[in-house]
Amino acid sequence: MEDTKESYRCDDFVVNDTKLGLVQKVREHLQNLENSAFTADRHRKRKLLENSSLNTKLLKVNGSTTGICATGLRNLGNTCFMNAILQSLSNIEQFCCYFKELPAVELRNGKTAGRRTYHTRSQGDNNVSLVEEFRKTLCALWQGSQTAFSPESLFYVVWKIMPNFRGYQQQDAHEFMRYLLDHLHLELQGGFNGVSRSAILQENSALSGSNKCCINGASTVVTAIFGGILQNEVNCLICGTESRKFDPFLDLSLDIPSQFRNKRSKNQENGPVCSLRDCLRSFTDLEELDETELYMCHKCKKKQKSTKKFWIQKLPKVLCLHLKRFHWTAYLRNKVDTYVEFPLRGLDMKCYLLEPENSGPESCLYDLAAVVVHHGSGVGSGHYTAYATHEGRWFHFNDSTVTLTDEDTVVKAKAYILFYVERQAKAGSDKL
């Protein structure tokens, strides 16, 4: 620290270089190694595509052969949790298009000529914008580039505003997604080049109208797309007093029922396979609260035994379902590796609605847009990848590598996070 000309606050995540620039030399060496590995992997994938009759068939669209237009994301050091979420969100068309159509922001008053790979505090604490770096990343993902995009600028902003994700250890993809959406929502409520972002949102007719679900303030594209409302109904078992509360949500976290937790594969014959419907039913079914969750009854004036039930009062445009695969034991956070069967099309949410009679025939049907998968045994280890559909084709996103895949492969995945998009046009479907 004595060799540096500038002092740093203790909460900055900064590594100071030596006079001879040894840290920078190490960084450059590591980048060269990663680039070499990526080039070799790209050649290997190209050969697989050339030799695979399945992929050759998938590449034919409307009679003509096309290349893979998707772009991968470089792993910056155990950042697969971030990459899987970014690729999933990039394939939610309405959400992604909103950000890509925002005007660019010059964060450093025109002094950004020349792209910097590594960032220091000289850029300033107040000159970071999560929305802007998120926009740039989304714009880069469907340009058809054969070279993976490096999201280091976005990751730098994540470090600055989300201290939990500083460093290069493996993180929970669901936790990252919630932090990301929450911070995007908060930043979107501010001004943007002198124009209110909420005003921009109101101008988008596709997102206006009945989207009144607000979380922490005014509505934004985050709540307009992902926002739903739950009704939490609690009944006192002693006097029968009923209490109702409405809670906004951006995603639903579903338990995998205990009776299925020992089943690890789809093809096991010892009993029924766990389905997404089983998880949704477990979430919404009436349950008696245990001794640690006694309800403070206002009529009895004390905590009493009670029952709880969830209803969905308003469904979102994009229904995000998180399967709770990680749970704490006495000392460890273990993973539930059970296969959960989920539909690619026609997920029917009508039976979970508070007032199903007020919904239209198509408004409760959802089709799958993306799936995040965790490979491995623990939340602090393993690897994240994502499957997503784009223009009728399914892709597998594994950091820098993007490959075409098929529906049979997708449905066999042990899903961790599922993104379902509300169906707009009338079509025949297989309901869940």
GROMACS .gro file of C-alpha atoms in nm:
model
  432
    1MET     CA    1   0.000   0.000   0.000
    2GLU     CA    2   0.295   0.237   0.060
    3ASP     CA    3   0.386   0.233  -0.311
    4THR     CA    4   0.045   0.354  -0.426
    5LYS     CA    5  -0.026   0.719  -0.499
    6GLU     CA    6  -0.396   0.693  -0.424
    7SER     CA    7  -0.562   0.576  -0.106
    8TYR     CA    8  -0.852   0.331  -0.116
    9ARG     CA    9  -1.142   0.274   0.115
   10CYS     CA   10  -1.125  -0.053   0.302
   11ASP     CA   11  -1.445  -0.181   0.142
   12ASP     CA   12  -1.314  -0.151  -0.214
   13PHE     CA   13  -1.239  -0.485  -0.378
   14VAL     CA   14  -0.905  -0.376  -0.530
   15VAL     CA   15  -0.574  -0.546  -0.593
   16ASN     CA   16  -0.279  -0.305  -0.616
   17ASP     CA   17  -0.007  -0.372  -0.871
   18THR     CA   18   0.367  -0.361  -0.811
   19LYS     CA   19   0.605  -0.106  -0.962
   20LEU     CA   20   0.705  -0.359  -1.226
   21GLY     CA   21   0.343  -0.436  -1.312
   22LEU     CA   22   0.369  -0.802  -1.211
   23VAL     CA   23  -0.004  -0.837  -1.134
   24GLN     CA   24  -0.096  -0.708  -1.479
   25LYS     CA   25   0.150  -0.955  -1.636
   26VAL     CA   26  -0.016  -1.241  -1.449
   27ARG     CA   27  -0.359  -1.121  -1.566
   28GLU     CA   28  -0.243  -1.105  -1.927
   29HIS     CA   29  -0.092  -1.454  -1.902
   30LEU     CA   30  -0.415  -1.596  -1.760
   31GLN     CA   31  -0.618  -1.425  -2.033
   32ASN     CA   32  -0.393  -1.578  -2.300
   33LEU     CA   33  -0.438  -1.922  -2.145
   34GLU     CA   34  -0.817  -1.881  -2.137
   35ASN     CA   35  -0.826  -1.756  -2.496
   36SER     CA   36  -0.620  -2.057  -2.608
   37ALA     CA   37  -0.850  -2.296  -2.425
   38PHE     CA   38  -1.155  -2.129  -2.575
   39THR     CA   39  -1.012  -2.149  -2.928
   40ALA     CA   40  -0.940  -2.520  -2.888
   41ASP     CA   41  -1.287  -2.581  -2.747
   42ARG     CA   42  -1.445  -2.388  -3.034
   43HIS     CA   43  -1.264  -2.607  -3.291
   44ARG     CA   44  -1.383  -2.918  -3.107
   45LYS     CA   45  -1.744  -2.797  -3.104
   46ARG     CA   46  -1.723  -2.708  -3.473
   47LYS     CA   47  -1.617  -3.064  -3.556
   48LEU     CA   48  -1.901  -3.204  -3.346
   49LEU     CA   49  -2.152  -2.987  -3.534
   50GLU     CA   50  -2.012  -3.096  -3.868
   51ASN     CA   51  -2.030  -3.465  -3.776
   52SER     CA   52  -2.368  -3.463  -3.602
   53SER     CA   53  -2.668  -3.542  -3.819
   54LEU     CA   54  -2.900  -3.413  -3.546
   55ASN     CA   55  -2.738  -3.072  -3.534
   56THR     CA   56  -2.717  -3.062  -3.913
   57LYS     CA   57  -3.092  -3.115  -3.923
   58LEU     CA   58  -3.153  -2.848  -3.661
   59LEU     CA   59  -2.945  -2.598  -3.856
   60LYS     CA   60  -3.181  -2.620  -4.151
   61VAL     CA   61  -3.447  -2.352  -4.116
   62ASN     CA   62  -3.700  -2.290  -4.394
   63GLY     CA   63  -3.496  -2.500  -4.632
   64SER     CA   64  -3.171  -2.308  -4.585
   65THR     CA   65  -2.875  -2.383  -4.361
   66THR     CA   66  -2.794  -2.128  -4.092
   67GLY     CA   67  -2.519  -2.097  -3.832
   68ILE     CA   68  -2.558  -2.064  -3.458
   69CYS     CA   69  -2.639  -1.698  -3.392
   70ALA     CA   70  -2.601  -1.716  -3.013
   71THR     CA   71  -2.290  -1.587  -2.835
   72GLY     CA   72  -2.137  -1.742  -2.526
   73LEU     CA   73  -2.018  -1.567  -2.210
   74ARG     CA   74  -1.663  -1.605  -2.085
   75ASN     CA   75  -1.620  -1.743  -1.735
   76LEU     CA   76  -1.430  -1.486  -1.529
   77GLY     CA   77  -1.360  -1.729  -1.246
   78ASN     CA   78  -1.654  -1.934  -1.114
   79THR     CA   79  -1.899  -1.689  -1.277
   80CYS     CA   80  -2.111  -1.961  -1.441
   81PHE     CA   81  -2.389  -1.872  -1.192
   82MET     CA   82  -2.406  -1.525  -1.350
   83ASN     CA   83  -2.368  -1.647  -1.708
   84ALA     CA   84  -2.656  -1.895  -1.678
   85ILE     CA   85  -2.891  -1.626  -1.547
   86LEU     CA   86  -2.784  -1.370  -1.811
   87GLN     CA   87  -2.838  -1.617  -2.095
   88SER     CA   88  -3.179  -1.712  -1.957
   89LEU     CA   89  -3.292  -1.349  -1.927
   90SER     CA   90  -3.160  -1.273  -2.276
   91ASN     CA   91  -3.409  -1.525  -2.413
   92ILE     CA   92  -3.711  -1.367  -2.247
   93GLU     CA   93  -3.794  -1.155  -2.549
   94GLN     CA   94  -4.016  -0.885  -2.401
   95PHE     CA   95  -3.778  -0.825  -2.110
   96CYS     CA   96  -3.461  -0.835  -2.321
   97CYS     CA   97  -3.598  -0.605  -2.596
   98TYR     CA   98  -3.685  -0.334  -2.345
   99PHE     CA   99  -3.324  -0.303  -2.231
  100LYS     CA  100  -3.174  -0.333  -2.579
  101GLU     CA  101  -3.392  -0.045  -2.699
  102LEU     CA  102  -3.281   0.191  -2.421
  103PRO     CA  103  -3.043   0.467  -2.537
  104ALA     CA  104  -2.679   0.426  -2.437
  105VAL     CA  105  -2.532   0.616  -2.144
  106GLU     CA  106  -2.189   0.780  -2.153
  107LEU     CA  107  -2.080   0.705  -1.800
  108ARG     CA  108  -1.752   0.891  -1.804
  109ASN     CA  109  -1.844   1.206  -1.995
  110GLY     CA  110  -1.706   1.088  -2.325
  111LYS     CA  111  -1.380   0.959  -2.179
  112THR     CA  112  -1.448   0.596  -2.264
  113ALA     CA  113  -1.256   0.574  -2.590
  114GLY     CA  114  -1.070   0.247  -2.573
  115ARG     CA  115  -1.201  -0.056  -2.389
  116ARG     CA  116  -1.040  -0.140  -2.057
  117THR     CA  117  -1.030  -0.501  -1.944
  118TYR     CA  118  -0.964  -0.436  -1.576
  119HIS     CA  119  -1.123  -0.161  -1.373
  120THR     CA  120  -0.987   0.037  -1.080
  121ARG     CA  121  -1.128   0.297  -0.848
  122SER     CA  122  -1.008   0.570  -1.086
  123GLN     CA  123  -1.338   0.523  -1.269
  124GLY     CA  124  -1.518   0.665  -0.968
  125ASP     CA  125  -1.774   0.520  -0.731
  126ASN     CA  126  -2.070   0.710  -0.872
  127ASN     CA  127  -2.012   0.634  -1.239
  128VAL     CA  128  -2.146   0.280  -1.253
  129SER     CA  129  -2.482   0.180  -1.396
  130LEU     CA  130  -2.612  -0.174  -1.365
  131VAL     CA  131  -2.882  -0.102  -1.624
  132GLU     CA  132  -2.626   0.025  -1.876
  133GLU     CA  133  -2.389  -0.271  -1.839
  134PHE     CA  134  -2.683  -0.512  -1.844
  135ARG     CA  135  -2.802  -0.345  -2.166
  136LYS     CA  136  -2.458  -0.377  -2.327
  137THR     CA  137  -2.436  -0.744  -2.234
  138LEU     CA  138  -2.779  -0.826  -2.377
  139CYS     CA  139  -2.693  -0.642  -2.699
  140ALA     CA  140  -2.377  -0.852  -2.737
  141LEU     CA  141  -2.542  -1.192  -2.690
  142TRP     CA  142  -2.732  -1.226  -3.019
  143GLN     CA  143  -2.490  -1.058  -3.261
  144GLY     CA  144  -2.377  -1.390  -3.409
  145SER     CA  145  -2.019  -1.340  -3.290
  146GLN     CA  146  -1.805  -1.655  -3.290
  147THR     CA  147  -1.603  -1.514  -3.000
  148ALA     CA  148  -1.750  -1.536  -2.651
  149PHE     CA  149  -1.838  -1.204  -2.490
  150SER     CA  150  -1.654  -1.116  -2.169
  151PRO     CA  151  -1.895  -0.960  -1.914
  152GLU     CA  152  -1.620  -0.813  -1.696
  153SER     CA  153  -1.769  -0.462  -1.705
  154LEU     CA  154  -2.100  -0.594  -1.575
  155PHE     CA  155  -1.924  -0.807  -1.314
  156TYR     CA  156  -1.732  -0.500  -1.197
  157VAL     CA  157  -2.063  -0.318  -1.138
  158VAL     CA  158  -2.197  -0.626  -0.957
  159TRP     CA  159  -1.895  -0.610  -0.725
  160LYS     CA  160  -1.953  -0.242  -0.660
  161ILE     CA  161  -2.322  -0.259  -0.574
  162MET     CA  162  -2.367  -0.620  -0.456
  163PRO     CA  163  -2.094  -0.691  -0.196
  164ASN     CA  164  -2.218  -1.048  -0.147
  165PHE     CA  165  -2.086  -1.140  -0.492
  166ARG     CA  166  -1.735  -0.997  -0.463
  167GLY     CA  167  -1.458  -1.245  -0.526
  168TYR     CA  168  -1.438  -1.553  -0.744
  169GLN     CA  169  -1.607  -1.820  -0.536
  170GLN     CA  170  -1.909  -2.010  -0.666
  171GLN     CA  171  -2.242  -1.840  -0.586
  172ASP     CA  172  -2.608  -1.939  -0.587
  173ALA     CA  173  -2.764  -1.857  -0.926
  174HIS     CA  174  -3.108  -1.797  -0.776
  175GLU     CA  175  -2.972  -1.559  -0.516
  176PHE     CA  176  -2.785  -1.372  -0.788
  177MET     CA  177  -3.098  -1.349  -1.004
  178ARG     CA  178  -3.298  -1.197  -0.719
  179TYR     CA  179  -3.027  -0.942  -0.637
  180LEU     CA  180  -2.992  -0.857  -1.008
  181LEU     CA  181  -3.366  -0.804  -1.064
  182ASP     CA  182  -3.404  -0.608  -0.739
  183HIS     CA  183  -3.117  -0.372  -0.823
  184LEU     CA  184  -3.233  -0.328  -1.184
  185HIS     CA  185  -3.577  -0.241  -1.048
  186LEU     CA  186  -3.435   0.016  -0.803
  187GLU     CA  187  -3.212   0.180  -1.065
  188LEU     CA  188  -3.492   0.189  -1.323
  189GLN     CA  189  -3.701   0.398  -1.088
  190GLY     CA  190  -3.450   0.682  -1.120
  191GLY     CA  191  -3.396   0.921  -1.410
  192PHE     CA  192  -3.232   0.827  -1.739
  193ASN     CA  193  -3.076   1.098  -1.955
  194GLY     CA  194  -3.333   1.340  -1.817
  195VAL     CA  195  -3.622   1.104  -1.897
  196SER     CA  196  -3.803   0.910  -1.629
  197ARG     CA  197  -3.766   0.536  -1.688
  198SER     CA  198  -4.122   0.489  -1.566
  199ALA     CA  199  -4.228   0.726  -1.845
  200ILE     CA  200  -4.042   0.511  -2.097
  201LEU     CA  201  -4.218   0.208  -1.953
  202GLN     CA  202  -4.560   0.372  -1.990
  203GLU     CA  203  -4.488   0.445  -2.354
  204ASN     CA  204  -4.441   0.076  -2.421
  205SER     CA  205  -4.798  -0.036  -2.487
  206ALA     CA  206  -4.706  -0.401  -2.448
  207LEU     CA  207  -4.613  -0.340  -2.084
  208SER     CA  208  -4.882  -0.093  -1.984
  209GLY     CA  209  -5.240  -0.154  -1.883
  210SER     CA  210  -5.304  -0.395  -1.598
  211ASN     CA  211  -4.944  -0.424  -1.478
  212LYS     CA  212  -4.993  -0.257  -1.141
  213CYS     CA  213  -4.777  -0.493  -0.935
  214CYS     CA  214  -4.523  -0.275  -0.756
  215ILE     CA  215  -4.234  -0.393  -0.540
  216ASN     CA  216  -4.046  -0.124  -0.348
  217GLY     CA  217  -4.203   0.174  -0.524
  218ALA     CA  218  -4.318   0.254  -0.876
  219SER     CA  219  -4.364  -0.013  -1.142
  220THR     CA  220  -4.076  -0.087  -1.380
  221VAL     CA  221  -4.018  -0.338  -1.657
  222VAL     CA  222  -3.898  -0.582  -1.388
  223THR     CA  223  -4.229  -0.584  -1.201
  224ALA     CA  224  -4.431  -0.550  -1.522
  225ILE     CA  225  -4.278  -0.870  -1.657
  226PHE     CA  226  -4.198  -1.081  -1.348
  227GLY     CA  227  -4.433  -0.929  -1.091
  228GLY     CA  228  -4.723  -1.127  -0.953
  229ILE     CA  229  -4.929  -1.112  -0.633
  230LEU     CA  230  -4.990  -1.384  -0.372
  231GLN     CA  231  -5.269  -1.394  -0.118
  232ASN     CA  232  -5.149  -1.535   0.214
  233GLU     CA  233  -5.447  -1.669   0.409
  234VAL     CA  234  -5.397  -1.764   0.778
  235ASN     CA  235  -5.674  -1.911   0.999
  236CYS     CA  236  -5.661  -1.942   1.378
  237LEU     CA  237  -5.750  -2.300   1.478
  238ILE     CA  238  -5.881  -2.186   1.817
  239CYS     CA  239  -6.130  -1.910   1.732
  240GLY     CA  240  -6.146  -1.936   1.351
  241THR     CA  241  -6.030  -1.579   1.285
  242GLU     CA  242  -5.907  -1.537   0.928
  243SER     CA  243  -5.624  -1.306   0.827
  244ARG     CA  244  -5.545  -1.218   0.465
  245LYS     CA  245  -5.239  -1.045   0.329
  246PHE     CA  246  -5.134  -0.969  -0.028
  247ASP     CA  247  -4.765  -1.011  -0.109
  248PRO     CA  248  -4.598  -0.915  -0.439
  249PHE     CA  249  -4.347  -1.164  -0.584
  250LEU     CA  250  -4.093  -1.184  -0.866
  251ASP     CA  251  -4.053  -1.562  -0.842
  252LEU     CA  252  -4.196  -1.853  -0.648
  253SER     CA  253  -3.967  -2.084  -0.447
  254LEU     CA  254  -4.109  -2.436  -0.442
  255ASP     CA  255  -4.019  -2.723  -0.210
  256ILE     CA  256  -3.961  -3.066  -0.361
  257PRO     CA  257  -4.199  -3.283  -0.151
  258SER     CA  258  -4.015  -3.504   0.098
  259GLN     CA  259  -4.162  -3.827  -0.041
  260PHE     CA  260  -3.972  -3.770  -0.368
  261ARG     CA  261  -3.635  -3.663  -0.229
  262ASN     CA  262  -3.469  -4.005  -0.253
  263LYS     CA  263  -3.553  -4.040  -0.622
  264ARG     CA  264  -3.257  -3.931  -0.835
  265SER     CA  265  -3.346  -4.018  -1.194
  266LYS     CA  266  -3.647  -4.008  -1.424
  267ASN     CA  267  -3.629  -4.379  -1.505
  268GLN     CA  268  -3.645  -4.520  -1.153
  269GLU     CA  269  -3.945  -4.750  -1.111
  270ASN     CA  270  -3.989  -4.730  -0.734
  271GLY     CA  271  -4.295  -4.509  -0.723
  272PRO     CA  272  -4.420  -4.208  -0.917
  273VAL     CA  273  -4.191  -3.941  -1.062
  274CYS     CA  274  -4.205  -3.599  -0.898
  275SER     CA  275  -4.370  -3.341  -1.123
  276LEU     CA  276  -4.383  -2.965  -1.122
  277ARG     CA  277  -4.750  -2.998  -1.031
  278ASP     CA  278  -4.650  -3.184  -0.713
  279CYS     CA  279  -4.422  -2.893  -0.619
  280LEU     CA  280  -4.689  -2.632  -0.696
  281ARG     CA  281  -4.948  -2.826  -0.500
  282SER     CA  282  -4.713  -2.851  -0.202
  283PHE     CA  283  -4.667  -2.473  -0.218
  284THR     CA  284  -5.038  -2.385  -0.238
  285ASP     CA  285  -5.200  -2.661  -0.031
  286LEU     CA  286  -5.341  -2.588   0.314
  287GLU     CA  287  -5.084  -2.660   0.586
  288GLU     CA  288  -5.076  -2.637   0.964
  289LEU     CA  289  -4.799  -2.413   1.094
  290ASP     CA  290  -4.558  -2.576   1.337
  291GLU     CA  291  -4.473  -2.460   1.689
  292THR     CA  292  -4.203  -2.223   1.567
  293GLU     CA  293  -4.451  -2.037   1.342
  294LEU     CA  294  -4.742  -1.976   1.578
  295TYR     CA  295  -4.981  -1.707   1.453
  296MET     CA  296  -5.050  -1.398   1.665
  297CYS     CA  297  -5.429  -1.400   1.667
  298HIS     CA  298  -5.570  -1.051   1.718
  299LYS     CA  299  -5.894  -1.188   1.859
  300CYS     CA  300  -5.732  -1.433   2.102
  301LYS     CA  301  -5.463  -1.173   2.186
  302LYS     CA  302  -5.190  -1.438   2.180
  303LYS     CA  303  -5.003  -1.679   1.953
  304GLN     CA  304  -5.216  -1.973   1.850
  305LYS     CA  305  -5.201  -2.278   1.627
  306SER     CA  306  -5.314  -2.194   1.279
  307THR     CA  307  -5.329  -2.303   0.916
  308LYS     CA  308  -5.180  -2.126   0.615
  309LYS     CA  309  -5.270  -2.132   0.247
  310PHE     CA  310  -5.137  -1.946  -0.056
  311TRP     CA  311  -5.344  -1.836  -0.352
  312ILE     CA  312  -5.215  -1.655  -0.659
  313GLN     CA  313  -5.411  -1.332  -0.688
  314LYS     CA  314  -5.230  -1.213  -1.003
  315LEU     CA  315  -5.013  -1.413  -1.241
  316PRO     CA  316  -4.708  -1.248  -1.401
  317LYS     CA  317  -4.624  -1.231  -1.771
  318VAL     CA  318  -4.315  -1.442  -1.699
  319LEU     CA  319  -4.355  -1.700  -1.424
  320CYS     CA  320  -4.022  -1.779  -1.261
  321LEU     CA  321  -4.024  -2.100  -1.056
  322HIS     CA  322  -3.730  -2.181  -0.827
  323LEU     CA  323  -3.700  -2.539  -0.706
  324LYS     CA  324  -3.550  -2.544  -0.358
  325ARG     CA  325  -3.271  -2.794  -0.416
  326PHE     CA  326  -3.042  -2.670  -0.139
  327HIS     CA  327  -3.129  -2.710   0.228
  328TRP     CA  328  -2.942  -2.685   0.554
  329THR     CA  329  -2.867  -2.982   0.776
  330ALA     CA  330  -2.687  -2.947   1.111
  331TYR     CA  331  -2.357  -2.845   0.951
  332LEU     CA  332  -2.391  -2.858   0.572
  333ARG     CA  333  -2.608  -2.723   0.293
  334ASN     CA  334  -2.706  -3.034   0.099
  335LYS     CA  335  -2.857  -3.069  -0.245
  336VAL     CA  336  -3.183  -3.244  -0.334
  337ASP     CA  337  -3.091  -3.414  -0.662
  338THR     CA  338  -3.441  -3.541  -0.742
  339TYR     CA  339  -3.554  -3.523  -1.103
  340VAL     CA  340  -3.866  -3.306  -1.136
  341GLU     CA  341  -4.077  -3.353  -1.447
  342PHE     CA  342  -4.178  -3.024  -1.611
  343PRO     CA  343  -4.371  -2.938  -1.930
  344LEU     CA  344  -4.223  -2.751  -2.224
  345ARG     CA  345  -4.566  -2.618  -2.321
  346GLY     CA  346  -4.905  -2.561  -2.169
  347LEU     CA  347  -4.829  -2.519  -1.798
  348ASP     CA  348  -5.181  -2.445  -1.669
  349MET     CA  349  -5.184  -2.222  -1.358
  350LYS     CA  350  -5.560  -2.167  -1.344
  351CYS     CA  351  -5.624  -2.405  -1.052
  352TYR     CA  352  -5.385  -2.204  -0.832
  353LEU     CA  353  -5.564  -1.873  -0.889
  354LEU     CA  354  -5.771  -1.701  -0.622
  355GLU     CA  355  -6.041  -1.608  -0.875
  356PRO     CA  356  -6.000  -1.840  -1.177
  357GLU     CA  357  -6.340  -1.744  -1.314
  358ASN     CA  358  -6.207  -1.395  -1.392
  359SER     CA  359  -5.922  -1.520  -1.612
  360GLY     CA  360  -5.935  -1.569  -1.987
  361PRO     CA  361  -5.902  -1.910  -2.157
  362GLU     CA  362  -5.538  -1.848  -2.258
  363SER     CA  363  -5.420  -1.618  -1.980
  364CYS     CA  364  -5.321  -1.903  -1.745
  365LEU     CA  365  -5.119  -2.107  -1.995
  366TYR     CA  366  -4.740  -2.080  -1.996
  367ASP     CA  367  -4.468  -2.209  -2.228
  368LEU     CA  368  -4.111  -2.272  -2.118
  369ALA     CA  369  -3.851  -2.015  -2.226
  370ALA     CA  370  -3.540  -2.111  -2.025
  371VAL     CA  371  -3.408  -2.351  -1.761
  372VAL     CA  372  -3.110  -2.307  -1.529
  373VAL     CA  373  -2.943  -2.632  -1.419
  374HIS     CA  374  -2.696  -2.689  -1.135
  375HIS     CA  375  -2.450  -2.973  -1.191
  376GLY     CA  376  -2.278  -3.104  -0.879
  377SER     CA  377  -2.352  -3.166  -0.514
  378GLY     CA  378  -2.323  -2.836  -0.328
  379VAL     CA  379  -2.432  -2.474  -0.364
  380GLY     CA  380  -2.073  -2.352  -0.317
  381SER     CA  381  -1.937  -2.587  -0.581
  382GLY     CA  382  -2.045  -2.751  -0.903
  383HIS     CA  383  -2.136  -2.577  -1.227
  384TYR     CA  384  -2.434  -2.390  -1.377
  385THR     CA  385  -2.556  -2.409  -1.735
  386ALA     CA  386  -2.879  -2.298  -1.903
  387TYR     CA  387  -3.114  -2.420  -2.174
  388ALA     CA  388  -3.321  -2.161  -2.360
  389THR     CA  389  -3.535  -2.142  -2.670
  390HIS     CA  390  -3.483  -1.877  -2.937
  391GLU     CA  391  -3.689  -1.854  -3.256
  392GLY     CA  392  -3.809  -2.211  -3.221
  393ARG     CA  393  -3.468  -2.367  -3.151
  394TRP     CA  394  -3.328  -2.486  -2.817
  395PHE     CA  395  -2.975  -2.390  -2.718
  396HIS     CA  396  -2.750  -2.510  -2.439
  397PHE     CA  397  -2.546  -2.230  -2.283
  398ASN     CA  398  -2.233  -2.350  -2.106
  399ASP     CA  399  -2.025  -2.036  -2.045
  400SER     CA  400  -1.824  -1.973  -2.366
  401THR     CA  401  -1.980  -2.270  -2.545
  402VAL     CA  402  -2.322  -2.255  -2.709
  403THR     CA  403  -2.464  -2.563  -2.881
  404LEU     CA  404  -2.793  -2.649  -3.046
  405THR     CA  405  -2.990  -2.916  -2.865
  406ASP     CA  406  -3.334  -3.077  -2.878
  407GLU     CA  407  -3.645  -3.091  -2.662
  408ASP     CA  408  -3.577  -3.446  -2.543
  409THR     CA  409  -3.251  -3.330  -2.388
  410VAL     CA  410  -3.413  -3.028  -2.223
  411VAL     CA  411  -3.694  -3.223  -2.051
  412LYS     CA  412  -3.440  -3.462  -1.895
  413ALA     CA  413  -3.257  -3.177  -1.721
  414LYS     CA  414  -3.270  -3.155  -1.341
  415ALA     CA  415  -3.410  -2.803  -1.335
  416TYR     CA  416  -3.313  -2.549  -1.069
  417ILE     CA  417  -3.487  -2.238  -1.207
  418LEU     CA  418  -3.764  -2.245  -1.470
  419PHE     CA  419  -3.878  -1.942  -1.672
  420TYR     CA  420  -4.229  -1.975  -1.820
  421VAL     CA  421  -4.371  -1.712  -2.056
  422GLU     CA  422  -4.744  -1.638  -2.067
  423ARG     CA  423  -4.899  -1.767  -2.389
  424GLN     CA  424  -5.044  -1.492  -2.607
  425ALA     CA  425  -5.188  -1.658  -2.916
  426LYS     CA  426  -5.448  -1.932  -2.910
  427ALA     CA  427  -5.300  -2.273  -2.983
  428GLY     CA  428  -5.357  -2.634  -2.892
  429SER     CA  429  -5.145  -2.750  -2.600
  430ASP     CA  430  -5.077  -3.035  -2.364
  431LYS     CA  431  -5.171  -2.906  -2.023
  432LEU     CA  432  -4.978  -2.994  -1.711
   0.00000   0.00000   0.00000
